[in-house]
Amino acid sequence: MWTPALGRFWRKNMSLYNLQKNELKYIKEVPFKLEKDIQSLCEENMSELLGCDFVKTEFAIENFRFDSLGFDKTTSSFVIVEYKRDKNFSVIDQGYAYLSVMLNHKSDFILEYNETTGGSLKRDDVDWTQSKVVFIAPSFTTYQKEAIGFKDLPIELYEIKKYSNDTVSFTQILAKNSKESIKTISKSNENVEKVSKEIKVYTEEERKEFGSQEIQELYEKLKNMILNIGDDISVKATKLYVAFIRKGNFCDINIQRNQLKIWLNLSKGSLNDNKNIAKDVSNTGHWGNGDYELVINSDSDIEYIVSLIRQSYNVSV
């Protein structure tokens, strides 16, 4: 079993209060009684929590049984979800073992998806490089949190907590300054070495390298302006673009050598574009989400473009 060296990771404990006439009333955490309670809650709300479609519960292959199987349509990839109440497990060992099983049984995953959803998914329709494993638990140990401190890890951790006022918190655990590659430990873990040859975790820095220095600077300027729209925006790199996410992707940016190509996740006819600079791609094949495409190669219209992006952000709730 591989074990990580302790590094730098921290997260302050969060306290919740109910404000009643300027007086704070502490809201207690209510522990989940069973692991199955967490599983049922997450499966019924997988689209809301993880942005993917729920496919199957207790999906079994050989001697393995996956708690939940999901499918992310934005990346065309499968998501394996595991729920934990105990803390005596290695996220690296278990995660890569599951990914290895999946890569060896691709046809079983496709068959299960088609039989369960009534779809017609084919092997080439799936981007296996963007597959991932998600662990969900009320809490993780410091050791487990340190284990995700790699820049290219296809494993995500989420803490879920339930409170006495019927509130649920769902928080992704992120490591600080993840610069080292998981491949540095591949020689000591057969599954890591095998899976790393086929699964690729894309980073924002890698996507930026497609652009010239001027375009990279333009992207950073646009990115900062987008992030200033709201405090609930996250950024995630995929194989084809960088996604800006609120509830779902509201803006996708493909960084090209001499321009940025932007897609707004708005339906045709819903964008207020007085300058008519957005292209209708509702009937055209394109990478990002939504029916509108923008191209930018300078900052001359950047404030106006951000106003269009803001419209997509406002409906992404």
Short mmCIF file of C-alpha atoms in Angstrom, two decimals:
data_model
loop_
_atom_site.label_atom_id
_atom_site.label_comp_id
_atom_site.label_asym_id
_atom_site.label_seq_id
_atom_site.Cartn_x
_atom_site.Cartn_y
_atom_site.Cartn_z
CA MET A 1 0.00 0.00 0.00
CA TRP A 2 1.41 3.38 -1.00
CA THR A 3 1.44 6.05 1.69
CA PRO A 4 2.12 9.76 1.11
CA ALA A 5 4.58 11.94 2.92
CA LEU A 6 2.90 14.61 4.97
CA GLY A 7 2.83 17.94 3.20
CA ARG A 8 0.98 21.20 3.50
CA PHE A 9 -2.76 20.93 3.71
CA TRP A 10 -5.22 22.63 5.99
CA ARG A 11 -8.84 23.62 6.21
CA LYS A 12 -10.46 25.54 9.04
CA ASN A 13 -13.49 24.00 10.71
CA MET A 14 -16.71 25.67 9.63
CA SER A 15 -19.45 26.57 12.08
CA LEU A 16 -23.02 27.31 10.99
CA TYR A 17 -25.45 29.62 12.76
CA ASN A 18 -29.04 30.67 12.23
CA LEU A 19 -29.57 34.41 12.58
CA GLN A 20 -32.75 35.27 14.52
CA LYS A 21 -33.29 38.93 15.44
CA ASN A 22 -29.55 39.57 15.44
CA GLU A 23 -28.91 36.57 17.71
CA LEU A 24 -26.90 33.61 16.46
CA LYS A 25 -28.20 30.11 17.12
CA TYR A 26 -25.64 27.36 16.59
CA ILE A 27 -26.67 24.69 14.07
CA LYS A 28 -25.48 21.24 15.08
CA GLU A 29 -24.13 18.65 12.69
CA VAL A 30 -26.25 15.51 12.54
CA PRO A 31 -24.16 12.43 11.68
CA PHE A 32 -25.31 10.09 8.94
CA LYS A 33 -26.40 6.83 10.58
CA LEU A 34 -25.41 4.61 7.68
CA GLU A 35 -23.12 4.81 4.67
CA LYS A 36 -26.18 3.86 2.62
CA ASP A 37 -27.87 7.11 3.71
CA ILE A 38 -25.05 9.08 2.10
CA GLN A 39 -25.24 6.93 -1.00
CA SER A 40 -29.01 7.34 -1.45
CA LEU A 41 -28.81 11.11 -0.99
CA CYS A 42 -25.99 11.49 -3.52
CA GLU A 43 -27.46 9.14 -6.11
CA GLU A 44 -30.77 11.00 -6.08
CA ASN A 45 -28.93 14.32 -6.48
CA MET A 46 -25.88 13.35 -8.54
CA SER A 47 -26.55 15.92 -11.23
CA GLU A 48 -26.78 18.71 -8.64
CA LEU A 49 -23.74 17.59 -6.63
CA LEU A 50 -21.32 16.26 -9.23
CA GLY A 51 -22.70 17.55 -12.52
CA CYS A 52 -23.12 14.06 -13.99
CA ASP A 53 -25.97 11.67 -14.68
CA PHE A 54 -26.63 8.77 -12.32
CA VAL A 55 -26.37 5.44 -14.15
CA LYS A 56 -26.26 2.51 -11.75
CA THR A 57 -26.09 1.66 -8.06
CA GLU A 58 -23.95 -1.23 -6.78
CA PHE A 59 -22.40 -1.91 -10.19
CA ALA A 60 -20.45 -5.19 -9.94
CA ILE A 61 -17.60 -6.45 -12.12
CA GLU A 62 -15.55 -9.51 -11.19
CA ASN A 63 -14.77 -9.18 -7.47
CA PHE A 64 -15.34 -5.42 -7.44
CA ARG A 65 -18.54 -3.58 -6.57
CA PHE A 66 -18.75 0.13 -7.29
CA ASP A 67 -21.17 2.02 -5.04
CA SER A 68 -22.41 4.30 -7.84
CA LEU A 69 -21.71 4.78 -11.50
CA GLY A 70 -22.23 8.14 -13.18
CA PHE A 71 -21.64 9.58 -16.64
CA ASP A 72 -20.43 13.13 -17.27
CA LYS A 73 -21.86 14.27 -20.60
CA THR A 74 -19.69 17.40 -20.69
CA THR A 75 -16.53 15.26 -20.86
CA SER A 76 -18.15 12.08 -22.25
CA SER A 77 -16.59 10.06 -19.45
CA PHE A 78 -17.59 7.70 -16.66
CA VAL A 79 -17.44 8.66 -12.99
CA ILE A 80 -17.07 6.00 -10.30
CA VAL A 81 -18.39 7.16 -6.92
CA GLU A 82 -17.57 5.58 -3.54
CA TYR A 83 -19.04 6.53 -0.16
CA LYS A 84 -17.13 6.14 3.13
CA ARG A 85 -17.90 6.46 6.81
CA ASP A 86 -14.74 4.69 7.96
CA LYS A 87 -11.31 6.26 7.50
CA ASN A 88 -9.10 3.20 7.18
CA PHE A 89 -8.58 3.13 3.43
CA SER A 90 -6.14 4.52 0.88
CA VAL A 91 -7.74 6.77 -1.72
CA ILE A 92 -4.81 6.17 -4.07
CA ASP A 93 -4.80 2.38 -3.89
CA GLN A 94 -8.57 1.99 -4.10
CA GLY A 95 -9.06 4.70 -6.71
CA TYR A 96 -6.47 3.36 -9.12
CA ALA A 97 -7.63 -0.22 -8.61
CA TYR A 98 -11.13 0.84 -9.67
CA LEU A 99 -9.85 2.75 -12.69
CA SER A 100 -7.75 -0.23 -13.73
CA VAL A 101 -10.81 -2.50 -13.58
CA MET A 102 -12.81 -0.02 -15.66
CA LEU A 103 -10.15 0.21 -18.37
CA ASN A 104 -10.05 -3.59 -18.57
CA HIS A 105 -13.86 -3.83 -18.87
CA LYS A 106 -14.85 -0.90 -21.07
CA SER A 107 -17.54 -2.89 -22.88
CA ASP A 108 -19.22 -3.76 -19.56
CA PHE A 109 -19.50 -0.08 -18.65
CA ILE A 110 -20.95 0.79 -22.05
CA LEU A 111 -23.40 -2.12 -21.91
CA GLU A 112 -24.57 -1.10 -18.43
CA TYR A 113 -25.05 2.51 -19.54
CA ASN A 114 -27.10 1.48 -22.59
CA GLU A 115 -29.24 -1.05 -20.75
CA THR A 116 -29.94 1.29 -17.83
CA THR A 117 -30.50 4.53 -19.71
CA GLY A 118 -31.81 3.19 -23.02
CA GLY A 119 -28.95 4.98 -24.77
CA SER A 120 -26.82 3.88 -27.71
CA LEU A 121 -23.36 4.70 -26.41
CA LYS A 122 -20.45 3.25 -28.36
CA ARG A 123 -16.84 2.69 -27.29
CA ASP A 124 -15.60 5.62 -29.40
CA ASP A 125 -18.23 7.91 -27.85
CA VAL A 126 -16.49 7.68 -24.47
CA ASP A 127 -13.42 9.73 -23.62
CA TRP A 128 -11.71 7.23 -21.35
CA THR A 129 -8.83 9.64 -20.73
CA GLN A 130 -11.07 11.82 -18.55
CA SER A 131 -12.43 9.03 -16.35
CA LYS A 132 -12.24 9.62 -12.60
CA VAL A 133 -13.08 8.26 -9.16
CA VAL A 134 -14.92 10.36 -6.58
CA PHE A 135 -14.85 9.57 -2.84
CA ILE A 136 -17.59 11.10 -0.67
CA ALA A 137 -17.45 10.98 3.13
CA PRO A 138 -18.42 13.06 6.18
CA SER A 139 -14.70 13.66 6.73
CA PHE A 140 -11.28 12.50 5.60
CA THR A 141 -8.08 12.10 7.59
CA THR A 142 -5.17 14.46 7.06
CA TYR A 143 -3.33 11.53 5.55
CA GLN A 144 -6.06 10.98 2.96
CA LYS A 145 -6.20 14.67 2.13
CA GLU A 146 -2.44 14.77 1.63
CA ALA A 147 -2.72 11.84 -0.76
CA ILE A 148 -4.45 13.98 -3.40
CA GLY A 149 -1.59 16.45 -3.58
CA PHE A 150 -0.75 15.71 -7.21
CA LYS A 151 -1.49 17.88 -10.21
CA ASP A 152 -2.64 14.99 -12.42
CA LEU A 153 -4.69 12.82 -10.06
CA PRO A 154 -7.98 11.41 -11.49
CA ILE A 155 -9.38 11.18 -7.96
CA GLU A 156 -11.54 13.74 -6.14
CA LEU A 157 -12.58 13.96 -2.49
CA TYR A 158 -15.80 15.58 -1.25
CA GLU A 159 -16.94 16.02 2.34
CA ILE A 160 -20.68 15.85 2.94
CA LYS A 161 -22.29 16.95 6.20
CA LYS A 162 -25.88 17.11 7.40
CA TYR A 163 -27.19 19.64 9.91
CA SER A 164 -30.11 19.89 12.29
CA ASN A 165 -31.89 22.54 10.20
CA ASP A 166 -32.12 20.19 7.17
CA THR A 167 -29.09 21.78 5.54
CA VAL A 168 -26.43 19.76 3.72
CA SER A 169 -22.94 20.98 2.90
CA PHE A 170 -20.92 19.46 0.06
CA THR A 171 -17.32 20.59 -0.18
CA GLN A 172 -14.51 19.46 -2.46
CA ILE A 173 -11.19 18.92 -0.73
CA LEU A 174 -8.42 20.62 -2.67
CA ALA A 175 -4.71 20.29 -2.00
CA LYS A 176 -2.55 23.40 -1.99
CA ASN A 177 0.04 23.95 -4.71
CA SER A 178 -0.21 20.57 -6.41
CA LYS A 179 2.87 20.52 -8.65
CA GLU A 180 4.21 16.98 -8.42
CA SER A 181 3.01 14.30 -10.86
CA ILE A 182 1.44 11.06 -9.66
CA LYS A 183 3.79 9.34 -12.11
CA THR A 184 6.62 9.85 -9.64
CA ILE A 185 5.22 6.97 -7.57
CA SER A 186 4.11 4.82 -10.51
CA LYS A 187 7.03 2.41 -10.14
CA SER A 188 5.85 1.48 -6.64
CA ASN A 189 2.22 0.97 -7.66
CA GLU A 190 1.38 -1.22 -10.66
CA ASN A 191 -2.15 0.19 -11.04
CA VAL A 192 -0.90 3.79 -11.01
CA GLU A 193 1.59 3.04 -13.76
CA LYS A 194 -0.97 1.20 -15.87
CA VAL A 195 -3.80 3.70 -15.48
CA SER A 196 -1.54 6.74 -16.03
CA LYS A 197 -0.77 5.51 -19.54
CA GLU A 198 -4.40 5.90 -20.56
CA ILE A 199 -6.05 8.40 -18.22
CA LYS A 200 -5.00 12.02 -18.49
CA VAL A 201 -5.84 14.80 -16.03
CA TYR A 202 -5.75 18.09 -17.91
CA THR A 203 -4.52 21.28 -16.27
CA GLU A 204 -5.17 24.92 -16.98
CA GLU A 205 -1.46 25.56 -17.47
CA GLU A 206 -1.30 22.92 -20.20
CA ARG A 207 -4.27 24.43 -22.01
CA LYS A 208 -2.70 27.90 -21.80
CA GLU A 209 0.44 26.66 -23.54
CA PHE A 210 -1.52 26.37 -26.80
CA GLY A 211 -1.68 30.16 -26.98
CA SER A 212 1.00 32.70 -27.83
CA GLN A 213 2.33 34.87 -25.03
CA GLU A 214 -0.10 37.62 -26.01
CA ILE A 215 -3.07 35.22 -26.01
CA GLN A 216 -2.03 33.77 -22.64
CA GLU A 217 -2.01 37.27 -21.18
CA LEU A 218 -5.39 37.99 -22.77
CA TYR A 219 -6.76 34.78 -21.27
CA GLU A 220 -5.54 35.71 -17.79
CA LYS A 221 -7.14 39.13 -18.08
CA LEU A 222 -10.43 37.65 -19.24
CA LYS A 223 -10.29 34.94 -16.57
CA ASN A 224 -9.85 37.50 -13.78
CA MET A 225 -12.76 39.55 -15.08
CA ILE A 226 -14.97 36.44 -15.22
CA LEU A 227 -14.03 35.43 -11.67
CA ASN A 228 -15.00 38.93 -10.50
CA ILE A 229 -18.57 38.28 -11.67
CA GLY A 230 -19.28 36.16 -8.59
CA ASP A 231 -17.72 34.36 -5.63
CA ASP A 232 -19.18 30.96 -6.56
CA ILE A 233 -17.21 30.33 -9.75
CA SER A 234 -14.79 27.44 -10.14
CA VAL A 235 -12.39 26.76 -13.00
CA LYS A 236 -11.72 23.32 -14.45
CA ALA A 237 -9.57 22.29 -17.38
CA THR A 238 -10.81 19.57 -19.73
CA LYS A 239 -9.33 17.95 -22.82
CA LEU A 240 -10.75 20.61 -25.14
CA TYR A 241 -11.32 23.77 -23.12
CA VAL A 242 -11.23 25.49 -19.74
CA ALA A 243 -14.66 25.45 -18.10
CA PHE A 244 -16.00 28.19 -15.85
CA ILE A 245 -18.57 26.62 -13.58
CA ARG A 246 -21.31 27.90 -11.31
CA LYS A 247 -23.90 25.18 -11.02
CA GLY A 248 -22.87 23.90 -14.43
CA ASN A 249 -20.58 25.21 -17.16
CA PHE A 250 -21.69 28.73 -18.04
CA CYS A 251 -18.63 29.59 -20.14
CA ASP A 252 -16.05 27.41 -21.92
CA ILE A 253 -12.83 28.83 -23.37
CA ASN A 254 -10.61 27.12 -25.93
CA ILE A 255 -7.15 28.69 -25.98
CA GLN A 256 -5.73 28.76 -29.50
CA ARG A 257 -2.49 30.12 -30.85
CA ASN A 258 -3.80 33.52 -31.94
CA GLN A 259 -7.26 33.75 -30.39
CA LEU A 260 -9.65 32.63 -27.67
CA LYS A 261 -12.78 30.80 -28.70
CA ILE A 262 -15.59 31.16 -26.14
CA TRP A 263 -18.86 29.29 -25.83
CA LEU A 264 -21.76 30.60 -23.77
CA ASN A 265 -24.13 28.04 -22.27
CA LEU A 266 -27.27 29.84 -23.40
CA SER A 267 -30.06 28.61 -25.64
CA LYS A 268 -30.60 30.19 -29.03
CA GLY A 269 -32.60 33.41 -28.76
CA SER A 270 -31.79 34.03 -25.08
CA LEU A 271 -28.67 36.22 -25.50
CA ASN A 272 -28.98 40.00 -25.53
CA ASP A 273 -26.16 40.89 -27.96
CA ASN A 274 -26.55 44.44 -29.23
CA LYS A 275 -23.30 44.33 -31.20
CA ASN A 276 -24.17 40.98 -32.82
CA ILE A 277 -20.70 39.58 -32.26
CA ALA A 278 -21.85 36.17 -30.97
CA LYS A 279 -22.22 33.42 -33.55
CA ASP A 280 -25.20 31.07 -33.48
CA VAL A 281 -23.77 27.53 -33.40
CA SER A 282 -26.98 25.77 -32.37
CA ASN A 283 -26.91 23.74 -35.59
CA THR A 284 -23.14 23.49 -35.88
CA GLY A 285 -20.80 20.99 -34.27
CA HIS A 286 -18.68 22.64 -31.60
CA TRP A 287 -16.78 21.69 -28.47
CA GLY A 288 -18.21 23.83 -25.68
CA ASN A 289 -21.66 24.03 -24.09
CA GLY A 290 -24.41 26.28 -25.35
CA ASP A 291 -25.62 27.79 -28.62
CA TYR A 292 -23.36 30.86 -28.82
CA GLU A 293 -19.72 31.21 -29.82
CA LEU A 294 -17.41 34.21 -29.49
CA VAL A 295 -13.89 34.79 -30.80
CA ILE A 296 -11.51 37.28 -29.22
CA ASN A 297 -7.88 38.12 -30.08
CA SER A 298 -7.50 41.45 -28.30
CA ASP A 299 -8.96 43.25 -25.30
CA SER A 300 -10.74 45.89 -27.38
CA ASP A 301 -14.20 44.40 -26.71
CA ILE A 302 -13.35 42.53 -23.53
CA GLU A 303 -15.73 44.42 -21.23
CA TYR A 304 -18.63 43.89 -23.62
CA ILE A 305 -17.76 40.19 -23.95
CA VAL A 306 -17.73 39.86 -20.16
CA SER A 307 -21.22 41.39 -20.12
CA LEU A 308 -22.33 38.58 -22.43
CA ILE A 309 -20.64 35.99 -20.25
CA ARG A 310 -22.40 37.50 -17.23
CA GLN A 311 -25.77 36.74 -18.88
CA SER A 312 -24.81 33.06 -19.04
CA TYR A 313 -23.62 33.16 -15.42
CA ASN A 314 -26.91 34.68 -14.27
CA VAL A 315 -28.99 31.81 -15.63
CA SER A 316 -26.61 29.12 -14.34
CA VAL A 317 -28.38 28.62 -11.01
#
